[in-house]
Coordinates of C-alpha atoms and ligand atoms in Angstrom, one line a residue:
M1 CA -15.6 -9.7 1.8
K2 CA -14.2 -12.9 0.4
Y3 CA -11.3 -12.9 -2.1
K4 CA -13.5 -14.3 -4.9
D5 CA -16.0 -11.5 -4.4
F6 CA -13.3 -8.9 -4.2
I7 CA -11.8 -9.9 -7.6
K8 CA -15.3 -10.2 -9.1
E9 CA -16.0 -6.7 -8.0
I10 CA -12.8 -5.4 -9.6
K11 CA -13.6 -7.1 -12.9
S12 CA -17.2 -5.8 -12.9
K13 CA -16.1 -2.2 -12.8
N14 CA -15.8 -2.1 -16.6
K15 CA -19.3 -3.1 -17.6
A16 CA -20.0 0.1 -19.5
S17 CA -17.5 -0.6 -22.3
S18 CA -19.0 -4.0 -23.1
F19 CA -22.0 -2.5 -25.0
Y20 CA -19.7 -0.5 -27.3
M21 CA -17.5 -3.5 -27.9
V22 CA -20.5 -5.6 -28.9
V23 CA -21.4 -3.0 -31.5
N24 CA -17.8 -2.8 -32.7
V25 CA -17.6 -6.6 -33.2
T26 CA -21.1 -6.7 -35.0
A27 CA -20.1 -3.9 -37.3
G28 CA -16.8 -5.8 -38.2
L29 CA -18.7 -8.9 -39.0
V30 CA -21.4 -7.1 -41.0
T31 CA -18.6 -5.6 -43.1
V32 CA -17.3 -9.0 -44.0
L33 CA -20.8 -10.3 -44.8
L34 CA -21.5 -7.2 -47.0
A35 CA -18.2 -7.8 -48.9
V36 CA -19.0 -11.4 -49.5
W37 CA -22.5 -10.4 -50.6
M38 CA -21.0 -8.1 -53.1
I39 CA -18.8 -10.8 -54.6
S40 CA -21.8 -13.1 -54.8
L41 CA -23.8 -10.5 -56.7
F42 CA -20.9 -10.1 -59.2
R43 CA -20.7 -13.9 -59.7
Q44 CA -24.4 -14.1 -60.3
G45 CA -24.2 -11.1 -62.7
E46 CA -26.7 -9.2 -60.7
A47 CA -24.3 -6.5 -59.6
A48 CA -26.4 -3.4 -60.5
K49 CA -24.6 -0.1 -60.0
E50 CA -27.1 1.1 -57.3
H51 CA -26.6 -2.2 -55.4
L52 CA -22.9 -1.8 -55.4
I53 CA -23.1 1.8 -54.3
G54 CA -25.5 0.9 -51.5
I55 CA -23.3 -2.0 -50.3
C56 CA -20.2 0.2 -50.4
A57 CA -22.0 2.9 -48.5
A58 CA -23.1 0.3 -45.9
I59 CA -19.5 -1.0 -45.6
C60 CA -18.3 2.6 -45.0
I61 CA -20.9 3.2 -42.3
C62 CA -20.0 -0.1 -40.7
Q63 CA -16.3 0.8 -40.7
I64 CA -17.1 4.2 -39.2
L65 CA -19.4 2.6 -36.6
K66 CA -16.7 0.0 -35.8
A67 CA -14.0 2.7 -35.3
V68 CA -16.3 5.0 -33.3
F69 CA -17.6 2.3 -31.0
Y70 CA -14.1 0.9 -30.5
A71 CA -12.8 4.3 -29.5
M72 CA -15.8 4.9 -27.2
G73 CA -15.4 1.4 -25.7
I74 CA -11.7 2.0 -25.1
W75 CA -12.5 5.5 -23.7
K76 CA -15.1 4.0 -21.3
A77 CA -12.7 1.3 -20.3
H78 CA -9.9 3.9 -19.6
Y79 CA -12.4 6.1 -17.7
A80 CA -13.5 3.1 -15.6
A81 CA -9.9 2.0 -15.1
Y82 CA -8.6 5.4 -13.9
H83 CA -11.6 5.9 -11.6
S84 CA -11.1 2.4 -10.2
L85 CA -7.4 3.2 -9.8
A86 CA -8.2 6.3 -7.7
D87 CA -11.1 4.5 -5.8
I88 CA -9.0 1.5 -4.9
R89 CA -6.1 3.7 -3.8
M90 CA -8.5 5.8 -1.7
D91 CA -10.1 2.7 -0.3
I92 CA -6.7 1.3 0.7
V93 CA -5.6 4.6 2.3
N94 CA -9.0 5.0 4.1
H95 CA -8.8 1.4 5.3
M96 CA -5.1 1.7 6.4
K97 CA -6.2 4.8 8.5
K98 CA -8.4 2.5 10.6
L99 CA -5.8 -0.3 11.0
P100 CA -3.9 -0.8 14.3
I101 CA -0.2 0.1 14.5
R102 CA 0.7 -3.5 14.7
F103 CA -0.3 -4.0 11.1
F104 CA 2.3 -1.3 10.0
Q105 CA 5.0 -2.9 12.2
K106 CA 4.4 -6.2 10.5
K107 CA 4.6 -4.8 6.9
K108 CA 7.6 -3.2 5.4
T109 CA 7.1 0.4 4.1
G110 CA 8.3 -0.7 0.6
D111 CA 5.8 -3.5 0.6
L112 CA 2.9 -1.2 1.3
S113 CA 4.0 1.4 -1.3
N114 CA 4.4 -1.5 -3.8
I115 CA 0.8 -2.5 -3.2
I116 CA -0.5 1.1 -3.5
N117 CA 1.6 1.9 -6.6
H118 CA 2.5 -1.3 -8.5
D119 CA -0.4 -3.6 -7.7
V120 CA -3.1 -0.9 -8.1
E121 CA -1.6 0.0 -11.5
Q122 CA -2.0 -3.6 -12.6
V123 CA -5.8 -3.2 -12.0
E124 CA -5.7 -0.2 -14.3
I125 CA -3.8 -2.1 -17.0
F126 CA -6.2 -5.0 -16.8
L127 CA -9.4 -2.8 -16.9
A128 CA -8.2 -0.3 -19.5
H129 CA -6.3 -2.6 -21.9
A130 CA -6.7 -6.3 -21.3
Q131 CA -10.3 -6.7 -20.4
P132 CA -11.8 -4.9 -23.4
E133 CA -9.5 -6.9 -25.8
I134 CA -10.3 -10.2 -24.1
F135 CA -14.0 -9.4 -24.3
I136 CA -13.7 -8.5 -28.0
S137 CA -11.7 -11.7 -28.7
I138 CA -14.3 -14.0 -27.0
L139 CA -17.1 -12.2 -28.7
M140 CA -15.4 -12.6 -32.1
V141 CA -14.7 -16.3 -31.6
L142 CA -18.3 -17.0 -30.6
S143 CA -19.9 -15.0 -33.3
I144 CA -17.5 -16.3 -36.1
S145 CA -18.1 -19.9 -34.9
A146 CA -21.9 -19.3 -35.1
A147 CA -21.5 -17.7 -38.5
L148 CA -19.4 -20.6 -39.8
F149 CA -22.0 -23.1 -38.6
I150 CA -24.8 -21.1 -40.3
I151 CA -22.9 -20.9 -43.6
D152 CA -21.9 -24.5 -43.6
C153 CA -22.2 -26.8 -40.7
R154 CA -19.4 -29.2 -41.8
T155 CA -16.9 -26.4 -42.6
G156 CA -17.8 -24.8 -39.3
L157 CA -17.1 -28.1 -37.5
A158 CA -13.7 -28.3 -39.2
M159 CA -12.8 -24.8 -37.7
F160 CA -14.2 -25.9 -34.4
I161 CA -12.0 -29.0 -34.0
P162 CA -8.8 -27.1 -32.7
I163 CA -10.9 -24.9 -30.3
P164 CA -11.3 -27.6 -27.5
V165 CA -7.6 -28.4 -28.0
I166 CA -6.6 -24.8 -27.6
I167 CA -8.8 -24.4 -24.4
V168 CA -7.1 -27.4 -22.8
Y169 CA -3.7 -26.2 -23.9
Q170 CA -4.4 -22.7 -22.6
N171 CA -5.4 -24.1 -19.2
L172 CA -2.2 -26.1 -19.0
C173 CA -0.2 -23.0 -20.0
T174 CA -2.0 -20.9 -17.4
R175 CA -0.7 -23.1 -14.5
F176 CA 2.8 -22.9 -15.7
Q177 CA 2.5 -19.2 -16.6
S178 CA 1.0 -18.4 -13.2
K179 CA 4.1 -19.7 -11.4
I180 CA 6.5 -17.7 -13.6
M181 CA 4.2 -14.6 -13.4
N182 CA 4.0 -14.8 -9.6
T183 CA 7.8 -15.1 -9.4
Y184 CA 8.2 -12.2 -11.8
V185 CA 5.8 -10.0 -9.7
K186 CA 7.6 -11.0 -6.5
S187 CA 11.0 -10.2 -8.0
T188 CA 9.7 -6.8 -9.3
K189 CA 8.5 -6.0 -5.7
E190 CA 11.7 -7.2 -4.1
M191 CA 13.7 -5.0 -6.5
N192 CA 11.5 -2.0 -5.7
E193 CA 11.6 -2.6 -1.9
D194 CA 15.4 -2.9 -2.1
L195 CA 15.7 0.3 -4.0
V196 CA 13.5 2.2 -1.5
E197 CA 15.6 0.8 1.4
Y198 CA 18.9 1.5 -0.5
I199 CA 18.0 5.1 -1.1
G200 CA 16.5 5.7 2.3
T201 CA 19.5 4.2 4.2
M202 CA 22.2 5.9 2.0
P203 CA 23.6 8.0 4.9
A204 CA 24.1 4.9 7.0
I205 CA 25.6 2.9 4.1
K206 CA 28.1 5.7 3.4
A207 CA 28.9 6.1 7.1
Y208 CA 29.9 2.4 7.3
S209 CA 31.5 2.4 3.9
D210 CA 29.1 -0.4 3.0
E211 CA 28.4 0.8 -0.5
E212 CA 30.1 -2.2 -2.3
K213 CA 28.1 -4.8 -0.4
R214 CA 24.7 -3.0 -0.5
T215 CA 25.1 -2.0 -4.1
S216 CA 25.9 -5.5 -5.2
L217 CA 22.8 -6.8 -3.3
V218 CA 20.6 -4.3 -5.1
L219 CA 22.3 -5.2 -8.5
Q220 CA 21.8 -8.9 -7.8
H221 CA 18.1 -8.3 -7.3
M222 CA 18.1 -6.3 -10.6
K223 CA 19.8 -9.2 -12.4
D224 CA 17.2 -11.6 -10.9
Y225 CA 14.5 -9.3 -12.1
I226 CA 15.9 -9.3 -15.7
K227 CA 16.1 -13.1 -15.6
W228 CA 12.4 -13.3 -14.6
V229 CA 11.4 -10.7 -17.2
K230 CA 13.0 -13.0 -19.9
N231 CA 11.3 -16.0 -18.4
M232 CA 8.0 -14.2 -18.3
M233 CA 8.3 -13.1 -22.0
L234 CA 9.1 -16.7 -23.0
S235 CA 6.2 -18.0 -21.0
I236 CA 3.9 -15.7 -23.0
S237 CA 5.5 -16.0 -26.5
C238 CA 6.1 -19.7 -26.6
P239 CA 2.6 -20.8 -25.8
Q240 CA 1.3 -18.2 -28.3
S241 CA 3.4 -19.6 -31.1
I242 CA 2.3 -23.1 -30.4
G243 CA -1.3 -21.9 -30.1
Q244 CA -1.0 -20.2 -33.5
L245 CA 0.1 -23.5 -35.0
I246 CA -2.8 -25.4 -33.4
M247 CA -5.3 -22.8 -34.8
E248 CA -3.6 -22.9 -38.3
I249 CA -4.6 -26.6 -38.4
G250 CA -8.2 -25.3 -38.2
I251 CA -7.7 -23.3 -41.4
V252 CA -6.2 -26.2 -43.2
L253 CA -9.2 -28.3 -42.1
V254 CA -11.6 -25.6 -43.3
V255 CA -9.8 -25.5 -46.7
I256 CA -9.9 -29.3 -47.1
V257 CA -13.5 -29.7 -46.0
G258 CA -14.8 -26.5 -47.7
S259 CA -13.0 -27.2 -51.1
S260 CA -14.2 -30.8 -51.3
R261 CA -17.8 -29.6 -50.6
M262 CA -17.3 -26.8 -53.2
V263 CA -16.1 -29.3 -55.8
N264 CA -19.1 -31.5 -55.1
G265 CA -21.3 -28.4 -55.5
D266 CA -22.5 -28.4 -51.9
L267 CA -20.9 -25.1 -51.1
P268 CA -21.0 -22.0 -53.2
V269 CA -17.6 -20.4 -54.0
T270 CA -18.5 -17.1 -52.1
S271 CA -19.5 -19.1 -49.0
F272 CA -16.2 -21.0 -49.2
I273 CA -14.3 -17.6 -49.5
L274 CA -16.3 -16.3 -46.6
C275 CA -15.4 -19.4 -44.5
I276 CA -11.7 -18.9 -45.1
V277 CA -12.0 -15.1 -44.3
L278 CA -13.9 -15.9 -41.0
A279 CA -11.5 -18.7 -40.1
N280 CA -8.6 -16.3 -40.3
L281 CA -10.5 -13.7 -38.2
C282 CA -11.1 -16.5 -35.7
I283 CA -7.4 -17.2 -35.4
T284 CA -6.5 -13.6 -35.0
S285 CA -9.0 -13.3 -32.2
V286 CA -7.8 -16.4 -30.4
M287 CA -4.2 -15.1 -30.7
K288 CA -5.3 -11.7 -29.3
Y289 CA -7.0 -13.5 -26.4
M290 CA -3.8 -15.5 -25.7
S291 CA -1.6 -12.4 -25.8
F292 CA -3.8 -10.6 -23.2
H293 CA -4.5 -13.6 -21.1
H294 CA -1.3 -13.1 -19.0
A295 CA -2.8 -9.8 -17.7
N296 CA -5.5 -11.9 -16.1
I297 CA -2.8 -13.8 -14.1
V298 CA -0.9 -10.6 -13.1
L299 CA -4.3 -9.1 -12.0
G300 CA -4.9 -12.2 -9.8
S301 CA -1.5 -11.8 -8.1
S302 CA -1.9 -8.0 -7.6
A303 CA -5.5 -8.4 -6.4
A304 CA -4.3 -10.9 -3.8
S305 CA -1.7 -8.4 -2.5
I306 CA -4.3 -5.6 -2.3
Y307 CA -6.6 -8.1 -0.5
T308 CA -4.0 -8.7 2.2
V309 CA -4.5 -5.0 3.2
M310 CA -8.3 -4.8 2.6
S311 CA -9.1 -8.0 4.5
E312 CA -7.2 -6.8 7.6
T313 CA -9.7 -6.2 10.4
P314 CA -9.9 -2.5 11.3
K315 CA -9.6 -1.2 14.8
E316 CA -13.0 -1.1 16.4
E317 CA -14.3 2.5 16.7
Y318 CA -16.5 3.7 19.5
P319 CA -18.7 6.8 19.5
A320 CA -17.0 10.0 20.7
L321 CA -17.6 11.0 24.3
L322 CA -19.8 14.0 24.9
N323 CA -18.0 15.1 28.0
L324 CA -14.4 14.2 27.3
R325 CA -12.3 14.7 30.4
S326 CA -9.0 13.6 31.6
G327 CA -8.1 12.1 35.0
D328 CA -5.8 9.5 36.5
V329 CA -4.1 7.2 34.0
E330 CA -4.4 3.7 35.4
L331 CA -2.9 0.3 34.3
R332 CA -4.7 -2.5 36.1
N333 CA -3.2 -6.0 36.0
V334 CA -1.9 -5.5 32.5
S335 CA -0.1 -8.3 30.7
F336 CA 0.9 -7.9 27.1
S337 CA 3.0 -9.6 24.4
Y338 CA 3.9 -8.5 20.8
D339 CA 2.8 -11.2 18.4
N340 CA 1.9 -13.7 21.1
R341 CA 5.6 -14.4 21.8
D342 CA 7.3 -13.7 25.2
E343 CA 5.4 -11.4 27.4
A344 CA 6.8 -7.8 27.4
L345 CA 4.6 -6.8 30.4
H346 CA 3.5 -9.1 33.2
D347 CA 0.6 -8.2 35.5
V348 CA 1.6 -4.5 35.7
S349 CA -0.5 -2.2 37.9
L350 CA 0.3 1.5 38.1
T351 CA -1.6 4.7 38.6
F352 CA -0.3 8.0 37.3
R353 CA -2.4 10.7 39.2
E354 CA -3.8 13.6 37.3
N355 CA -1.4 16.6 37.0
T356 CA 1.5 14.8 38.5
V357 CA 5.0 14.2 37.0
N358 CA 5.8 10.5 36.7
A359 CA 8.8 8.7 35.5
L360 CA 9.4 5.2 34.2
V361 CA 13.0 3.9 34.7
G362 CA 14.6 0.5 34.2
S363 CA 17.1 -1.3 32.0
S364 CA 16.7 -1.4 28.2
G365 CA 14.0 -3.9 27.3
S366 CA 12.3 -3.8 30.7
G367 CA 8.9 -2.6 29.2
K368 CA 8.9 1.2 29.5
S369 CA 8.1 2.0 25.9
T370 CA 5.5 -0.8 25.8
I371 CA 3.7 1.0 28.7
A372 CA 3.8 4.2 26.6
N373 CA 2.5 2.4 23.5
L374 CA -0.4 0.9 25.4
I375 CA -1.4 4.3 26.9
M376 CA -1.3 5.8 23.3
G377 CA -3.6 3.0 22.2
F378 CA -1.1 1.7 19.6
W379 CA -1.5 -1.8 20.8
K380 CA -4.3 -3.5 22.8
T381 CA -3.6 -5.1 26.1
G382 CA -3.6 -8.9 26.3
K383 CA -5.0 -9.0 29.9
G384 CA -6.0 -6.2 32.2
T385 CA -7.1 -2.6 31.3
V386 CA -5.6 0.8 30.7
S387 CA -8.0 3.6 31.6
I388 CA -8.0 7.4 31.7
G389 CA -10.3 9.1 34.2
G390 CA -12.0 5.7 34.8
Q391 CA -12.7 5.2 31.0
D392 CA -11.2 2.0 29.5
I393 CA -9.2 3.3 26.5
A394 CA -10.0 0.1 24.6
R395 CA -13.5 1.4 24.3
M396 CA -12.6 5.0 23.6
N397 CA -12.9 6.7 20.3
S398 CA -9.4 7.1 18.7
R399 CA -9.8 10.9 18.2
D400 CA -10.8 11.2 21.9
L401 CA -7.7 9.3 23.0
S402 CA -5.5 11.4 20.7
T403 CA -7.0 14.6 22.2
L404 CA -6.2 13.4 25.7
V405 CA -2.7 12.0 25.1
S406 CA 0.4 13.3 23.2
I407 CA 3.8 11.8 22.9
V408 CA 7.3 13.3 22.4
Q409 CA 9.6 10.6 21.0
Q410 CA 13.3 10.3 20.5
E411 CA 12.8 10.8 16.7
S412 CA 10.4 13.5 15.7
F413 CA 8.8 13.3 12.3
L414 CA 8.1 16.5 10.3
F415 CA 6.1 16.7 7.0
N416 CA 7.7 18.2 4.0
T417 CA 5.9 21.5 4.3
T418 CA 6.6 24.8 6.0
I419 CA 7.5 25.1 9.7
A420 CA 4.3 27.0 10.4
E421 CA 2.2 24.1 8.8
N422 CA 4.2 21.5 10.8
I423 CA 3.3 23.3 14.0
R424 CA -0.3 23.8 12.9
I425 CA -0.8 20.0 12.7
G426 CA -1.5 20.4 16.5
K427 CA -4.4 22.7 15.9
K428 CA -5.7 23.1 12.3
N429 CA -7.1 26.6 12.6
A430 CA -4.3 28.1 14.7
T431 CA -3.4 31.7 13.8
I432 CA 0.2 32.7 13.1
D433 CA 0.3 34.5 16.5
E434 CA -0.6 31.2 18.2
V435 CA 2.0 29.4 16.2
I436 CA 4.7 32.0 17.2
A437 CA 3.6 31.9 20.9
V438 CA 4.1 28.1 21.1
A439 CA 7.3 28.3 19.1
K440 CA 8.6 30.8 21.7
M441 CA 7.7 28.5 24.6
A442 CA 9.3 25.5 22.7
R443 CA 12.5 27.6 22.4
I444 CA 12.5 27.4 18.6
H445 CA 11.3 30.9 17.6
D446 CA 14.8 32.6 17.5
M447 CA 16.1 29.9 15.3
V448 CA 13.1 30.1 12.9
Q449 CA 13.3 33.8 12.7
A450 CA 16.9 33.7 11.7
L451 CA 16.0 31.6 8.6
P452 CA 15.5 33.7 5.3
D453 CA 11.9 32.4 4.9
G454 CA 11.2 32.2 8.7
Y455 CA 8.0 30.2 9.4
N456 CA 7.5 29.7 5.7
T457 CA 10.7 27.6 5.4
I458 CA 10.1 24.2 3.9
V459 CA 11.7 21.6 6.2
G460 CA 12.5 18.9 3.5
E461 CA 11.4 15.3 3.5
G462 CA 11.1 14.1 7.2
G463 CA 12.6 17.5 8.3
A464 CA 15.9 16.7 6.5
K465 CA 17.0 20.4 6.5
L466 CA 16.9 20.7 10.3
S467 CA 18.9 19.2 13.1
G468 CA 17.5 16.5 15.4
G469 CA 17.1 19.1 18.3
E470 CA 15.4 21.6 16.0
K471 CA 13.0 19.0 14.8
Q472 CA 12.3 18.0 18.3
R473 CA 11.5 21.5 19.4
I474 CA 9.1 22.0 16.4
S475 CA 7.3 18.9 17.3
I476 CA 7.1 20.1 21.0
A477 CA 5.6 23.4 19.7
R478 CA 3.0 21.3 17.7
I479 CA 2.1 19.3 20.9
M480 CA 1.8 22.6 22.8
L481 CA -0.8 23.7 20.3
K482 CA -2.6 20.4 20.7
N483 CA -2.7 21.0 24.4
S484 CA -3.4 17.5 25.6
P485 CA -3.7 17.0 29.3
I486 CA -1.5 13.9 29.3
I487 CA 2.1 14.1 27.9
I488 CA 4.3 11.1 27.4
L489 CA 8.0 11.8 27.0
D490 CA 9.7 8.7 25.5
E491 CA 13.4 9.3 25.9
A492 CA 12.8 12.7 24.3
T493 CA 16.4 14.0 24.8
A494 CA 18.3 10.7 24.5
A495 CA 19.8 11.5 21.1
I496 CA 20.4 15.2 21.5
D497 CA 23.6 17.2 22.1
P498 CA 24.0 19.1 25.5
H499 CA 23.1 22.5 24.1
N500 CA 19.9 21.3 22.4
E501 CA 19.2 19.1 25.5
Y502 CA 19.1 22.2 27.6
L503 CA 16.7 24.0 25.2
I504 CA 14.6 20.9 24.9
Q505 CA 14.4 20.5 28.7
E506 CA 13.2 24.1 28.9
A507 CA 10.6 23.5 26.1
I508 CA 9.5 20.3 27.9
S509 CA 9.1 22.0 31.2
N510 CA 6.9 24.6 29.5
L511 CA 4.9 21.9 27.8
S512 CA 4.4 19.9 31.0
R513 CA 3.2 22.7 33.2
G514 CA -0.1 21.7 34.8
K515 CA -0.2 18.3 32.9
T516 CA 0.0 14.7 33.7
V517 CA 3.5 13.8 32.6
I518 CA 4.8 10.2 32.1
S519 CA 8.5 10.4 31.3
I520 CA 10.7 7.6 30.2
A521 CA 14.0 8.9 31.2
H522 CA 17.6 7.8 30.5
H523 CA 19.2 10.4 32.8
L524 CA 18.0 9.8 36.4
R525 CA 19.0 13.3 37.4
T526 CA 16.2 14.7 35.3
I527 CA 13.5 12.9 37.2
V528 CA 14.7 13.1 40.9
N529 CA 11.9 15.6 41.6
A530 CA 9.1 13.5 40.0
D531 CA 6.0 12.8 42.1
Q532 CA 6.3 9.1 41.3
I533 CA 9.1 7.0 39.8
A534 CA 8.2 3.4 38.7
V535 CA 11.1 1.1 38.4
M536 CA 10.6 -1.5 35.7
D537 CA 12.4 -4.8 35.7
D538 CA 11.9 -7.5 33.0
G539 CA 8.3 -6.4 32.3
K540 CA 7.3 -6.1 36.0
V541 CA 7.0 -3.1 38.3
A542 CA 9.8 -3.7 40.8
A543 CA 8.8 -0.7 43.0
A544 CA 7.1 2.7 42.7
G545 CA 7.5 5.9 44.9
T546 CA 9.5 9.1 45.2
H547 CA 13.2 9.3 44.7
H548 CA 13.8 9.3 48.4
E549 CA 11.5 6.4 49.1
L550 CA 13.1 4.3 46.4
V551 CA 16.7 5.1 47.5
Q552 CA 15.7 3.7 50.8
N553 CA 13.6 0.7 49.7
C554 CA 14.5 -0.4 46.3
P555 CA 18.0 -2.0 45.8
L556 CA 17.5 -2.0 42.0
Y557 CA 16.9 1.7 42.0
T558 CA 19.9 2.4 44.3
D559 CA 22.1 0.4 41.9
M560 CA 20.8 2.5 39.0
V561 CA 21.5 5.7 40.8
R562 CA 25.0 4.5 41.6
A563 CA 25.6 3.5 38.0
Q564 CA 24.4 6.9 36.8
D565 CA 26.7 8.7 39.3
E566 CA 29.6 6.6 38.0
V567 CA 28.8 7.5 34.4
D568 CA 28.4 11.2 35.3
N569 CA 31.8 11.3 37.1
W570 CA 33.4 9.4 34.3
E571 CA 32.0 12.0 31.8
I572 CA 33.3 14.9 33.9
K573 CA 36.8 13.2 34.2
E574 CA 36.9 12.5 30.5
R575 CA 36.0 16.1 29.7
I576 CA 38.6 17.5 32.1
L577 CA 41.3 15.2 30.6
Ligands
LIG1 P1 12.2 -0.4 27.0 O1 11.4 0.7 26.5 O2 12.2 -0.6 28.5 O3 13.6 -0.4 26.4 P2 10.4 -2.0 25.4 O4 9.1 -1.7 26.0 O5 10.8 -1.3 24.2 O6 11.5 -1.8 26.5 O7 10.5 -3.6 25.1 C1 10.1 -4.6 26.0 C2 10.2 -5.9 25.3 O8 9.3 -6.0 24.2 C3 11.6 -6.2 24.8 O9 11.9 -7.5 25.0 C4 11.5 -5.9 23.3 O10 12.4 -6.7 22.6 C5 10.1 -6.3 23.0 N1 9.5 -5.4 21.9 C6 9.4 -4.1 21.9 N2 8.8 -3.6 20.8 C7 8.5 -4.8 20.1 C8 7.8 -5.0 18.8 N3 7.4 -4.0 18.1 N4 7.7 -6.2 18.4 C9 8.2 -7.3 19.1 N5 8.8 -7.1 20.3 C10 9.0 -5.9 20.8

């Protein structure tokens, strides 16, 4: 969908309230006409009691209708707005679900949460508040102009003179307001993003005693925000005041033209009074339009941000396989680069045989995690193919791929719910016995049982109430329930203390039994028994084989083993000392 159609669709969500607003405006105008008619009857001495009562009753009915239809119109507008708010948020979330991981790596978390919260709220503000008022104002100006022309063409024309001036003026103001409004929206977002990052990174800020610098940065963004709020207010109020002055000229013209025509006997007094009343109503409507016009500009800016997500091309989905089966994982002539920059992998060909233990080793940045990311389907290969059991994963349904492959990463993420629910993510309908069974195998059961609420303990945001090793073992239990035939271990124990590392190694060996394992290892001693070790060097496979084969044939691997021995010896000496 093009951006123009997207914004049109947003604005069209509020059609239902228009009918009520038309009745509201008509009832208001009829009230004015009835009042003037009453004055005219008085003047002509024809004001019979029944006439007056009838007109007063009609005025009362019109006022009630006006109030009722306004309330219904506003209610409809709010109803449409809140539904649109929910719909747009759901559309964004559903769309994001289909987007590839690279989209999320490009966008900041604060940026996306701003779009879902702040920008979508602007749509609600526009639909519920601004659009009905803008619609009423335009309707009022049009019908009042028509009424003035019908009452007296020349007086109507006098009122009409400032209108083209105000249209040109409003257009000029819109350009200048758009600039200020966009900067204001940008600074609001920057401030929100900063606050999200500031709160989220508070432990690191405190650890490095960086509070002064970080706080002053956040405060600076807040000061910028206040500056732009002031500018925005000025950009709305100044044009409004000047607009009011321009429109007042219309009233002066109406009085000059109308009074001279009245003196000449061309315009009855009541019509003259009516013209002045209508001209005043016209000014009020134009001013109302100007005061809500800025919401249109803010909507444009917010809709553009929402569109950046909605226009992102989703990952192509393929039908689920009827006979989903595992098999060898094969990378054939794979080359890949993040964002078309330097290649992270060059012409990599590797086969991980079914039910074997494989390891990827190599210096930092040599491409090990990139291989894991490609097998998980997080990124698409540039050249070459990644296949499982002969099936190209680029043409595989994402649920199928997720059923076949699981990953244990250095950092495990837990949801802010109970431990049992966090484990159940691996299998929605798992019984508590199944949960306990995998927790035992993942070496987390004893620890969970010692907690006052056991498996019903809420883990806190991101698992904040648990240690890194405990989170890791809970996520291993979750993967055990999922029971994928292929397990990727991406430096799973790199950030763990020795006691937890021992427990996690046990958990991992339980998880890996009878599976195809691809392990990115930082300790070579943990992978010496692997069926295959692939040595990565600057995005290429330097060699692949067993530990013994590599020790004999691969100088790079021998160097790595020697370096590891030195580190281990150094660690032992340090501990003895
Ligand atoms: P390893 O796991 O062996 O440490 P990686 O596979 O993480 O290495 O990285 C390989 C190369 O790709 C490195 O040069 C790294 O800087 C780059 N890289 C990794 N992830 C990204 C990313 N998300 N965006 C851009 N470049 C990346």
